[in-house]
PDB file of C-alpha atoms in Angstrom:
ATOM      1  CA  MET A   1     -13.814  -1.908  23.204  1.00  0.00           C
ATOM      2  CA  LEU A   2     -13.657  -3.084  19.590  1.00  0.00           C
ATOM      3  CA  LYS A   3     -14.493  -6.679  18.778  1.00  0.00           C
ATOM      4  CA  THR A   4     -11.682  -8.113  16.649  1.00  0.00           C
ATOM      5  CA  ARG A   5     -10.198 -11.298  15.286  1.00  0.00           C
ATOM      6  CA  SER A   6      -6.713 -12.035  13.989  1.00  0.00           C
ATOM      7  CA  LEU A   7      -6.016 -12.114  10.234  1.00  0.00           C
ATOM      8  CA  HIS A   8      -2.520 -13.638  10.499  1.00  0.00           C
ATOM      9  CA  PRO A   9      -0.567 -15.044  13.458  1.00  0.00           C
ATOM     10  CA  GLY A  10       1.913 -12.160  13.327  1.00  0.00           C
ATOM     11  CA  PHE A  11      -0.057  -9.119  12.167  1.00  0.00           C
ATOM     12  CA  GLY A  12      -3.431  -7.809  11.034  1.00  0.00           C
ATOM     13  CA  ILE A  13      -6.876  -7.707  12.625  1.00  0.00           C
ATOM     14  CA  GLU A  14     -10.452  -7.731  11.378  1.00  0.00           C
ATOM     15  CA  VAL A  15     -12.774  -5.390  13.282  1.00  0.00           C
ATOM     16  CA  LEU A  16     -16.272  -6.833  13.643  1.00  0.00           C
ATOM     17  CA  ASP A  17     -19.669  -5.136  13.991  1.00  0.00           C
ATOM     18  CA  LEU A  18     -18.540  -1.631  13.084  1.00  0.00           C
ATOM     19  CA  ASP A  19     -20.462   0.751  10.812  1.00  0.00           C
ATOM     20  CA  LEU A  20     -18.090   3.488   9.743  1.00  0.00           C
ATOM     21  CA  ALA A  21     -20.858   5.331   7.860  1.00  0.00           C
ATOM     22  CA  ASP A  22     -22.418   6.129  11.246  1.00  0.00           C
ATOM     23  CA  PRO A  23     -21.032   9.394  12.719  1.00  0.00           C
ATOM     24  CA  ALA A  24     -21.287   7.696  16.121  1.00  0.00           C
ATOM     25  CA  SER A  25     -18.350   5.498  15.033  1.00  0.00           C
ATOM     26  CA  ASP A  26     -15.872   8.373  15.404  1.00  0.00           C
ATOM     27  CA  ALA A  27     -14.622   7.149  18.798  1.00  0.00           C
ATOM     28  CA  ALA A  28     -14.008   3.728  17.263  1.00  0.00           C
ATOM     29  CA  ILE A  29     -12.029   5.363  14.447  1.00  0.00           C
ATOM     30  CA  ASP A  30      -9.713   6.901  17.042  1.00  0.00           C
ATOM     31  CA  GLN A  31      -9.104   3.370  18.326  1.00  0.00           C
ATOM     32  CA  LEU A  32      -8.363   2.164  14.772  1.00  0.00           C
ATOM     33  CA  VAL A  33      -5.730   4.893  14.449  1.00  0.00           C
ATOM     34  CA  ARG A  34      -4.012   3.602  17.591  1.00  0.00           C
ATOM     35  CA  ASP A  35      -4.397  -0.057  16.599  1.00  0.00           C
ATOM     36  CA  LEU A  36      -2.759   0.477  13.202  1.00  0.00           C
ATOM     37  CA  ASP A  37       0.588   1.224  14.860  1.00  0.00           C
ATOM     38  CA  HIS A  38       0.590  -2.198  16.516  1.00  0.00           C
ATOM     39  CA  HIS A  39      -1.247  -4.440  14.032  1.00  0.00           C
ATOM     40  CA  SER A  40      -0.061  -2.902  10.701  1.00  0.00           C
ATOM     41  CA  LEU A  41      -3.234  -4.001   8.862  1.00  0.00           C
ATOM     42  CA  ILE A  42      -6.944  -3.553   9.670  1.00  0.00           C
ATOM     43  CA  LEU A  43      -9.970  -4.965   7.832  1.00  0.00           C
ATOM     44  CA  VAL A  44     -13.533  -3.703   8.290  1.00  0.00           C
ATOM     45  CA  ARG A  45     -16.107  -5.562   6.170  1.00  0.00           C
ATOM     46  CA  GLY A  46     -19.629  -4.681   5.075  1.00  0.00           C
ATOM     47  CA  GLN A  47     -19.207  -0.919   4.815  1.00  0.00           C
ATOM     48  CA  LYS A  48     -21.405   1.480   2.828  1.00  0.00           C
ATOM     49  CA  LEU A  49     -19.226   4.549   2.548  1.00  0.00           C
ATOM     50  CA  SER A  50     -19.969   7.602   0.462  1.00  0.00           C
ATOM     51  CA  ASN A  51     -16.910   9.166  -1.136  1.00  0.00           C
ATOM     52  CA  GLU A  52     -17.205  12.029   1.321  1.00  0.00           C
ATOM     53  CA  ARG A  53     -17.310   9.698   4.330  1.00  0.00           C
ATOM     54  CA  HIS A  54     -14.353   7.676   2.994  1.00  0.00           C
ATOM     55  CA  VAL A  55     -12.301  10.891   2.886  1.00  0.00           C
ATOM     56  CA  GLU A  56     -13.610  11.996   6.289  1.00  0.00           C
ATOM     57  CA  VAL A  57     -12.634   8.694   7.931  1.00  0.00           C
ATOM     58  CA  SER A  58      -9.245   8.759   6.210  1.00  0.00           C
ATOM     59  CA  ARG A  59      -8.467  12.253   7.504  1.00  0.00           C
ATOM     60  CA  ARG A  60      -8.679  10.930  11.076  1.00  0.00           C
ATOM     61  CA  PHE A  61      -5.413   9.090  10.305  1.00  0.00           C
ATOM     62  CA  GLY A  62      -3.641  12.247   9.078  1.00  0.00           C
ATOM     63  CA  SER A  63      -3.328  14.646   6.161  1.00  0.00           C
ATOM     64  CA  LEU A  64      -4.156  13.130   2.773  1.00  0.00           C
ATOM     65  CA  MET A  65      -1.936  13.040  -0.305  1.00  0.00           C
ATOM     66  CA  THR A  66      -2.941  13.522  -3.951  1.00  0.00           C
ATOM     67  CA  HIS A  67      -1.627  11.034  -6.509  1.00  0.00           C
ATOM     68  CA  VAL A  68       0.665  12.220  -9.300  1.00  0.00           C
ATOM     69  CA  LEU A  69      -1.546  10.526 -11.944  1.00  0.00           C
ATOM     70  CA  LYS A  70      -4.290  13.155 -11.884  1.00  0.00           C
ATOM     71  CA  GLN A  71      -6.209  11.498 -14.734  1.00  0.00           C
ATOM     72  CA  PHE A  72      -7.346   8.823 -12.256  1.00  0.00           C
ATOM     73  CA  LEU A  73      -8.779  11.251  -9.667  1.00  0.00           C
ATOM     74  CA  THR A  74     -12.232  10.876 -11.207  1.00  0.00           C
ATOM     75  CA  THR A  75     -14.686  10.950  -8.274  1.00  0.00           C
ATOM     76  CA  GLY A  76     -14.754  14.730  -7.884  1.00  0.00           C
ATOM     77  CA  LEU A  77     -12.721  14.398  -4.682  1.00  0.00           C
ATOM     78  CA  PRO A  78      -8.973  14.686  -5.439  1.00  0.00           C
ATOM     79  CA  GLU A  79      -8.086  12.712  -2.306  1.00  0.00           C
ATOM     80  CA  ILE A  80      -9.522   9.531  -3.875  1.00  0.00           C
ATOM     81  CA  TYR A  81      -7.307   7.636  -6.334  1.00  0.00           C
ATOM     82  CA  VAL A  82      -9.365   5.211  -8.434  1.00  0.00           C
ATOM     83  CA  LEU A  83      -8.107   1.737  -9.372  1.00  0.00           C
ATOM     84  CA  SER A  84     -10.300   0.196 -12.052  1.00  0.00           C
ATOM     85  CA  ASN A  85     -10.554  -1.512 -15.431  1.00  0.00           C
ATOM     86  CA  VAL A  86     -13.804   0.364 -16.200  1.00  0.00           C
ATOM     87  CA  SER A  87     -14.082   3.021 -18.920  1.00  0.00           C
ATOM     88  CA  GLU A  88     -16.818   5.619 -19.271  1.00  0.00           C
ATOM     89  CA  ASN A  89     -17.299   7.734 -22.413  1.00  0.00           C
ATOM     90  CA  GLY A  90     -14.182   6.156 -23.865  1.00  0.00           C
ATOM     91  CA  LYS A  91     -11.941   7.101 -20.934  1.00  0.00           C
ATOM     92  CA  PRO A  92     -10.702   4.898 -18.068  1.00  0.00           C
ATOM     93  CA  ILE A  93     -12.107   5.993 -14.714  1.00  0.00           C
ATOM     94  CA  GLY A  94      -9.132   4.546 -12.856  1.00  0.00           C
ATOM     95  CA  ASN A  95      -5.657   3.094 -13.159  1.00  0.00           C
ATOM     96  CA  HIS A  96      -5.680  -0.540 -14.283  1.00  0.00           C
ATOM     97  CA  LYS A  97      -2.960  -3.100 -13.509  1.00  0.00           C
ATOM     98  CA  GLU A  98      -1.614  -0.827 -10.810  1.00  0.00           C
ATOM     99  CA  GLY A  99       0.409  -2.403  -8.022  1.00  0.00           C
ATOM    100  CA  TRP A 100       0.888  -5.842  -9.598  1.00  0.00           C
ATOM    101  CA  ASN A 101       4.270  -6.002  -7.911  1.00  0.00           C
ATOM    102  CA  TRP A 102       5.405  -5.892  -4.302  1.00  0.00           C
ATOM    103  CA  HIS A 103       5.652  -2.318  -3.066  1.00  0.00           C
ATOM    104  CA  SER A 104       4.864   0.198  -0.336  1.00  0.00           C
ATOM    105  CA  ASP A 105       2.688   3.080  -1.511  1.00  0.00           C
ATOM    106  CA  LEU A 106       4.556   6.216  -2.597  1.00  0.00           C
ATOM    107  CA  SER A 107       7.944   4.973  -1.398  1.00  0.00           C
ATOM    108  CA  TYR A 108       9.354   6.993  -4.318  1.00  0.00           C
ATOM    109  CA  VAL A 109       8.803  10.389  -2.640  1.00  0.00           C
ATOM    110  CA  ALA A 110      10.924  12.028   0.073  1.00  0.00           C
ATOM    111  CA  GLU A 111       8.145  11.675   2.656  1.00  0.00           C
ATOM    112  CA  PRO A 112       6.306   8.468   1.717  1.00  0.00           C
ATOM    113  CA  SER A 113       2.769   7.620   2.709  1.00  0.00           C
ATOM    114  CA  MET A 114       2.137   6.625   6.318  1.00  0.00           C
ATOM    115  CA  GLY A 115      -0.887   4.529   5.399  1.00  0.00           C
ATOM    116  CA  SER A 116      -3.581   3.775   2.849  1.00  0.00           C
ATOM    117  CA  LEU A 117      -7.323   3.096   3.075  1.00  0.00           C
ATOM    118  CA  LEU A 118      -8.631   1.025   0.162  1.00  0.00           C
ATOM    119  CA  TYR A 119     -12.398   0.643  -0.225  1.00  0.00           C
ATOM    120  CA  SER A 120     -13.972  -1.932  -2.542  1.00  0.00           C
ATOM    121  CA  VAL A 121     -16.830  -0.374  -4.535  1.00  0.00           C
ATOM    122  CA  GLU A 122     -17.150  -3.221  -7.053  1.00  0.00           C
ATOM    123  CA  VAL A 123     -15.153  -6.458  -6.999  1.00  0.00           C
ATOM    124  CA  PRO A 124     -14.907  -9.546  -9.242  1.00  0.00           C
ATOM    125  CA  PRO A 125     -16.369 -12.765  -7.832  1.00  0.00           C
ATOM    126  CA  GLU A 126     -12.967 -14.439  -8.288  1.00  0.00           C
ATOM    127  CA  GLY A 127      -9.369 -13.262  -8.507  1.00  0.00           C
ATOM    128  CA  ALA A 128      -8.019  -9.786  -7.713  1.00  0.00           C
ATOM    129  CA  ASP A 129      -6.841 -10.771  -4.218  1.00  0.00           C
ATOM    130  CA  THR A 130      -4.326  -8.479  -2.530  1.00  0.00           C
ATOM    131  CA  LEU A 131      -1.320  -9.913  -0.702  1.00  0.00           C
ATOM    132  CA  PHE A 132       0.137  -8.116   2.316  1.00  0.00           C
ATOM    133  CA  ALA A 133       3.553  -8.847   3.845  1.00  0.00           C
ATOM    134  CA  SER A 134       4.728  -7.790   7.302  1.00  0.00           C
ATOM    135  CA  MET A 135       8.114  -6.130   7.003  1.00  0.00           C
ATOM    136  CA  HIS A 136       8.475  -6.261  10.792  1.00  0.00           C
ATOM    137  CA  LEU A 137       8.264 -10.054  10.726  1.00  0.00           C
ATOM    138  CA  ALA A 138      10.523 -10.236   7.666  1.00  0.00           C
ATOM    139  CA  TYR A 139      13.277  -8.171   9.278  1.00  0.00           C
ATOM    140  CA  GLU A 140      13.056  -9.972  12.611  1.00  0.00           C
ATOM    141  CA  ALA A 141      13.419 -13.362  10.861  1.00  0.00           C
ATOM    142  CA  LEU A 142      16.655 -12.402   9.065  1.00  0.00           C
ATOM    143  CA  PRO A 143      19.911 -13.940  10.324  1.00  0.00           C
ATOM    144  CA  PRO A 144      21.664 -11.547  12.746  1.00  0.00           C
ATOM    145  CA  ALA A 145      24.616 -11.191  10.350  1.00  0.00           C
ATOM    146  CA  THR A 146      22.293 -10.022   7.569  1.00  0.00           C
ATOM    147  CA  GLN A 147      20.496  -7.643   9.934  1.00  0.00           C
ATOM    148  CA  GLN A 148      23.853  -6.122  10.864  1.00  0.00           C
ATOM    149  CA  ARG A 149      24.996  -5.929   7.230  1.00  0.00           C
ATOM    150  CA  ILE A 150      21.945  -4.025   5.955  1.00  0.00           C
ATOM    151  CA  ARG A 151      21.135  -2.019   9.099  1.00  0.00           C
ATOM    152  CA  HIS A 152      22.589   1.269   7.824  1.00  0.00           C
ATOM    153  CA  MET A 153      22.303   0.792   4.053  1.00  0.00           C
ATOM    154  CA  THR A 154      20.205   3.053   1.832  1.00  0.00           C
ATOM    155  CA  ALA A 155      18.449   2.376  -1.476  1.00  0.00           C
ATOM    156  CA  THR A 156      17.358   4.602  -4.369  1.00  0.00           C
ATOM    157  CA  HIS A 157      13.618   4.539  -5.119  1.00  0.00           C
ATOM    158  CA  SER A 158      12.674   5.658  -8.643  1.00  0.00           C
ATOM    159  CA  TYR A 159       9.113   6.297  -9.845  1.00  0.00           C
ATOM    160  CA  ALA A 160      10.318   7.017 -13.387  1.00  0.00           C
ATOM    161  CA  GLY A 161      12.099   3.662 -13.425  1.00  0.00           C
ATOM    162  CA  TYR A 162       9.025   1.843 -12.113  1.00  0.00           C
ATOM    163  CA  TYR A 163       6.661   3.577 -14.535  1.00  0.00           C
ATOM    164  CA  GLY A 164       8.849   2.674 -17.484  1.00  0.00           C
ATOM    165  CA  LYS A 165       8.719  -1.014 -16.512  1.00  0.00           C
ATOM    166  CA  ALA A 166       5.094  -1.259 -15.399  1.00  0.00           C
ATOM    167  CA  PHE A 167       3.468   0.926 -18.066  1.00  0.00           C
ATOM    168  CA  ALA A 168       5.755   0.626 -21.086  1.00  0.00           C
ATOM    169  CA  ASP A 169       2.642   0.558 -23.298  1.00  0.00           C
ATOM    170  CA  ARG A 170       1.491   3.994 -22.114  1.00  0.00           C
ATOM    171  CA  ALA A 171       2.483   7.564 -22.848  1.00  0.00           C
ATOM    172  CA  PRO A 172       5.598   8.498 -20.854  1.00  0.00           C
ATOM    173  CA  LEU A 173       5.414  10.659 -17.761  1.00  0.00           C
ATOM    174  CA  SER A 174       5.032  14.373 -18.419  1.00  0.00           C
ATOM    175  CA  ASP A 175       7.756  16.808 -17.400  1.00  0.00           C
ATOM    176  CA  GLU A 176       5.521  17.956 -14.545  1.00  0.00           C
ATOM    177  CA  GLN A 177       5.044  14.385 -13.305  1.00  0.00           C
ATOM    178  CA  LYS A 178       8.787  13.719 -13.512  1.00  0.00           C
ATOM    179  CA  ALA A 179       9.500  16.939 -11.605  1.00  0.00           C
ATOM    180  CA  ARG A 180       7.124  15.815  -8.835  1.00  0.00           C
ATOM    181  CA  THR A 181       8.826  12.408  -8.531  1.00  0.00           C
ATOM    182  CA  PRO A 182      12.650  12.701  -8.568  1.00  0.00           C
ATOM    183  CA  ASP A 183      14.644   9.691  -7.379  1.00  0.00           C
ATOM    184  CA  VAL A 184      14.990   9.516  -3.577  1.00  0.00           C
ATOM    185  CA  ARG A 185      17.105   7.562  -1.096  1.00  0.00           C
ATOM    186  CA  HIS A 186      15.606   5.747   1.868  1.00  0.00           C
ATOM    187  CA  PRO A 187      17.016   3.370   4.501  1.00  0.00           C
ATOM    188  CA  VAL A 188      16.809  -0.358   3.738  1.00  0.00           C
ATOM    189  CA  VAL A 189      15.827  -0.868   7.388  1.00  0.00           C
ATOM    190  CA  ARG A 190      13.435   1.727   8.788  1.00  0.00           C
ATOM    191  CA  THR A 191      12.254   2.468  12.312  1.00  0.00           C
ATOM    192  CA  HIS A 192       8.564   2.741  13.137  1.00  0.00           C
ATOM    193  CA  PRO A 193       8.185   6.259  14.574  1.00  0.00           C
ATOM    194  CA  THR A 194       5.583   5.238  17.158  1.00  0.00           C
ATOM    195  CA  THR A 195       6.678   1.788  18.324  1.00  0.00           C
ATOM    196  CA  GLY A 196      10.407   1.908  17.529  1.00  0.00           C
ATOM    197  CA  ARG A 197      10.153  -1.523  15.887  1.00  0.00           C
ATOM    198  CA  LEU A 198      12.430  -2.148  12.894  1.00  0.00           C
ATOM    199  CA  SER A 199      11.280  -3.340   9.486  1.00  0.00           C
ATOM    200  CA  LEU A 200      12.659  -4.039   6.028  1.00  0.00           C
ATOM    201  CA  TYR A 201      11.962  -1.293   3.501  1.00  0.00           C
ATOM    202  CA  VAL A 202      12.396  -2.858   0.075  1.00  0.00           C
ATOM    203  CA  GLY A 203      10.220  -3.571  -2.971  1.00  0.00           C
ATOM    204  CA  GLU A 204      10.149  -4.762  -6.554  1.00  0.00           C
ATOM    205  CA  ASP A 205      10.719  -2.518  -9.610  1.00  0.00           C
ATOM    206  CA  ILE A 206      10.489   0.725  -7.635  1.00  0.00           C
ATOM    207  CA  ILE A 207      14.018   0.372  -6.189  1.00  0.00           C
ATOM    208  CA  LYS A 208      16.761   1.176  -8.654  1.00  0.00           C
ATOM    209  CA  GLN A 209      19.714   0.124  -6.518  1.00  0.00           C
ATOM    210  CA  ILE A 210      21.133  -0.388  -3.066  1.00  0.00           C
ATOM    211  CA  ASP A 211      23.483   2.539  -2.743  1.00  0.00           C
ATOM    212  CA  GLY A 212      27.243   2.054  -2.578  1.00  0.00           C
ATOM    213  CA  LEU A 213      27.271  -1.504  -3.927  1.00  0.00           C
ATOM    214  CA  PRO A 214      28.448  -2.677  -7.350  1.00  0.00           C
ATOM    215  CA  PRO A 215      25.414  -3.238  -9.630  1.00  0.00           C
ATOM    216  CA  GLU A 216      25.595  -7.051  -9.556  1.00  0.00           C
ATOM    217  CA  GLU A 217      25.949  -7.167  -5.766  1.00  0.00           C
ATOM    218  CA  SER A 218      23.135  -4.622  -5.350  1.00  0.00           C
ATOM    219  CA  ASP A 219      20.815  -6.609  -7.634  1.00  0.00           C
ATOM    220  CA  ALA A 220      21.593  -9.894  -5.865  1.00  0.00           C
ATOM    221  CA  LEU A 221      21.082  -8.497  -2.371  1.00  0.00           C
ATOM    222  CA  LEU A 222      17.862  -6.717  -3.307  1.00  0.00           C
ATOM    223  CA  ALA A 223      16.491  -9.867  -4.951  1.00  0.00           C
ATOM    224  CA  ALA A 224      17.382 -11.936  -1.872  1.00  0.00           C
ATOM    225  CA  LEU A 225      15.736  -9.459   0.506  1.00  0.00           C
ATOM    226  CA  ASN A 226      12.574  -9.265  -1.617  1.00  0.00           C
ATOM    227  CA  ARG A 227      12.375 -13.069  -1.851  1.00  0.00           C
ATOM    228  CA  HIS A 228      12.711 -13.347   1.910  1.00  0.00           C
ATOM    229  CA  ALA A 229      10.211 -10.545   2.603  1.00  0.00           C
ATOM    230  CA  ILE A 230       7.388 -12.266   0.721  1.00  0.00           C
ATOM    231  CA  SER A 231       7.860 -15.705   2.272  1.00  0.00           C
ATOM    232  CA  ASP A 232       4.543 -17.372   3.079  1.00  0.00           C
ATOM    233  CA  ALA A 233       5.202 -17.024   6.821  1.00  0.00           C
ATOM    234  CA  PHE A 234       4.957 -13.222   6.563  1.00  0.00           C
ATOM    235  CA  VAL A 235       2.058 -12.909   4.082  1.00  0.00           C
ATOM    236  CA  TYR A 236      -1.715 -12.481   4.472  1.00  0.00           C
ATOM    237  CA  ARG A 237      -3.903 -12.954   1.374  1.00  0.00           C
ATOM    238  CA  HIS A 238      -6.995 -10.759   1.328  1.00  0.00           C
ATOM    239  CA  ARG A 239      -9.974 -12.014  -0.688  1.00  0.00           C
ATOM    240  CA  TRP A 240     -12.077  -8.966  -1.379  1.00  0.00           C
ATOM    241  CA  GLN A 241     -15.796  -8.606  -0.806  1.00  0.00           C
ATOM    242  CA  GLN A 242     -17.826  -5.580  -1.818  1.00  0.00           C
ATOM    243  CA  GLY A 243     -17.841  -3.052   1.011  1.00  0.00           C
ATOM    244  CA  ASP A 244     -14.458  -4.031   2.447  1.00  0.00           C
ATOM    245  CA  LEU A 245     -12.290  -1.263   3.839  1.00  0.00           C
ATOM    246  CA  VAL A 246      -8.668  -2.307   4.311  1.00  0.00           C
ATOM    247  CA  ILE A 247      -6.299   0.026   6.142  1.00  0.00           C
ATOM    248  CA  TRP A 248      -2.575  -0.645   6.153  1.00  0.00           C
ATOM    249  CA  ASP A 249       0.615   0.893   7.493  1.00  0.00           C
ATOM    250  CA  ASN A 250       3.001   1.564   4.597  1.00  0.00           C
ATOM    251  CA  ARG A 251       5.879   2.020   7.046  1.00  0.00           C
ATOM    252  CA  CYS A 252       6.001  -1.680   7.877  1.00  0.00           C
ATOM    253  CA  THR A 253       4.117  -3.604   5.162  1.00  0.00           C
ATOM    254  CA  MET A 254       4.377  -4.303   1.462  1.00  0.00           C
ATOM    255  CA  HIS A 255       1.476  -5.373  -0.718  1.00  0.00           C
ATOM    256  CA  CYS A 256       0.843  -6.762  -4.167  1.00  0.00           C
ATOM    257  CA  ALA A 257      -2.295  -6.913  -6.336  1.00  0.00           C
ATOM    258  CA  THR A 258      -3.064 -10.127  -8.229  1.00  0.00           C
ATOM    259  CA  PRO A 259      -4.645 -10.596 -11.678  1.00  0.00           C
ATOM    260  CA  TYR A 260      -8.262 -11.342 -12.523  1.00  0.00           C
ATOM    261  CA  ASP A 261     -10.326 -11.798 -15.681  1.00  0.00           C
ATOM    262  CA  ASP A 262     -10.527  -8.127 -16.600  1.00  0.00           C
ATOM    263  CA  ASN A 263     -12.443  -8.851 -19.814  1.00  0.00           C
ATOM    264  CA  LYS A 264     -15.197 -10.650 -17.917  1.00  0.00           C
ATOM    265  CA  TYR A 265     -15.403  -8.691 -14.661  1.00  0.00           C
ATOM    266  CA  ARG A 266     -15.501  -5.068 -13.511  1.00  0.00           C
ATOM    267  CA  ARG A 267     -13.410  -3.827 -10.610  1.00  0.00           C
ATOM    268  CA  VAL A 268     -13.680  -0.407  -8.944  1.00  0.00           C
ATOM    269  CA  MET A 269     -11.548   0.438  -5.905  1.00  0.00           C
ATOM    270  CA  HIS A 270     -11.126   3.783  -4.144  1.00  0.00           C
ATOM    271  CA  ARG A 271      -7.881   4.526  -2.312  1.00  0.00           C
ATOM    272  CA  THR A 272      -7.002   7.384  -0.011  1.00  0.00           C
ATOM    273  CA  THR A 273      -3.386   7.905   0.985  1.00  0.00           C
ATOM    274  CA  VAL A 274      -2.283   9.298   4.358  1.00  0.00           C
ATOM    275  CA  ALA A 275       0.799  11.507   4.402  1.00  0.00           C
ATOM    276  CA  GLY A 276       3.859  10.318   6.267  1.00  0.00           C
ATOM    277  CA  THR A 277       7.296  11.510   7.331  1.00  0.00           C
ATOM    278  CA  ARG A 278      10.816  10.875   6.071  1.00  0.00           C
ATOM    279  CA  PRO A 279      11.913   7.293   6.882  1.00  0.00           C
ATOM    280  CA  PHE A 280      14.715   6.891   9.402  1.00  0.00           C
TER     281      PHE A 280
END
């Protein structure tokens, strides 16, 4: 039986006294896999994971995906996507200023990520918190009329559109990267495949439009849903410590990185991404 404490009244747990570097923890990892379906977010502090063990633990949750930005797969293991402001030999080792908007990882592909496991290798002493929002709680708190209105709507998710906004100062996506990330449509309300619980499936920047609505109406509805989804009542703020492993369910959460003094401090984070299925 895992020893846990709650992170937020509505979702998220911290697992205490667990050493995931120890092969004997494999039975506990099976429990984490089951717990993720019901808690949406899991924190395990004080870990000392090799890159190989990080990937090994992640694979217990499912098949792993490889990020489209191959230049940031710099650990020698392509399953690990590096988020960092650090450069070595004149080249960045990871993507900087990634995820500074509310999103669900890889929502822009036909079969988005089921979950992500983010491990803190090096963290600033202040700033760089990550905010997590429960899309289950957000949907369930909507007025019934709004729930009924959006229940069967779809939205277009566009990586090219997001990249152009978020990284306008960078070289554009290559033809290969564009080919790997065509626009896709997903439901605005999705069903959790294990629990059957409904959740909002929205986000900032990554969503081009709510399909079938005039542009102004689409923009207004999307803005209203995003505002509601990130209300304080549905949000947990994670203050990182070195050795934290945070596991989240992309099917029913959104998250957002926050700024830090990137001239003063180094930050190195390793993320693995678990494959998912088409939202329904």
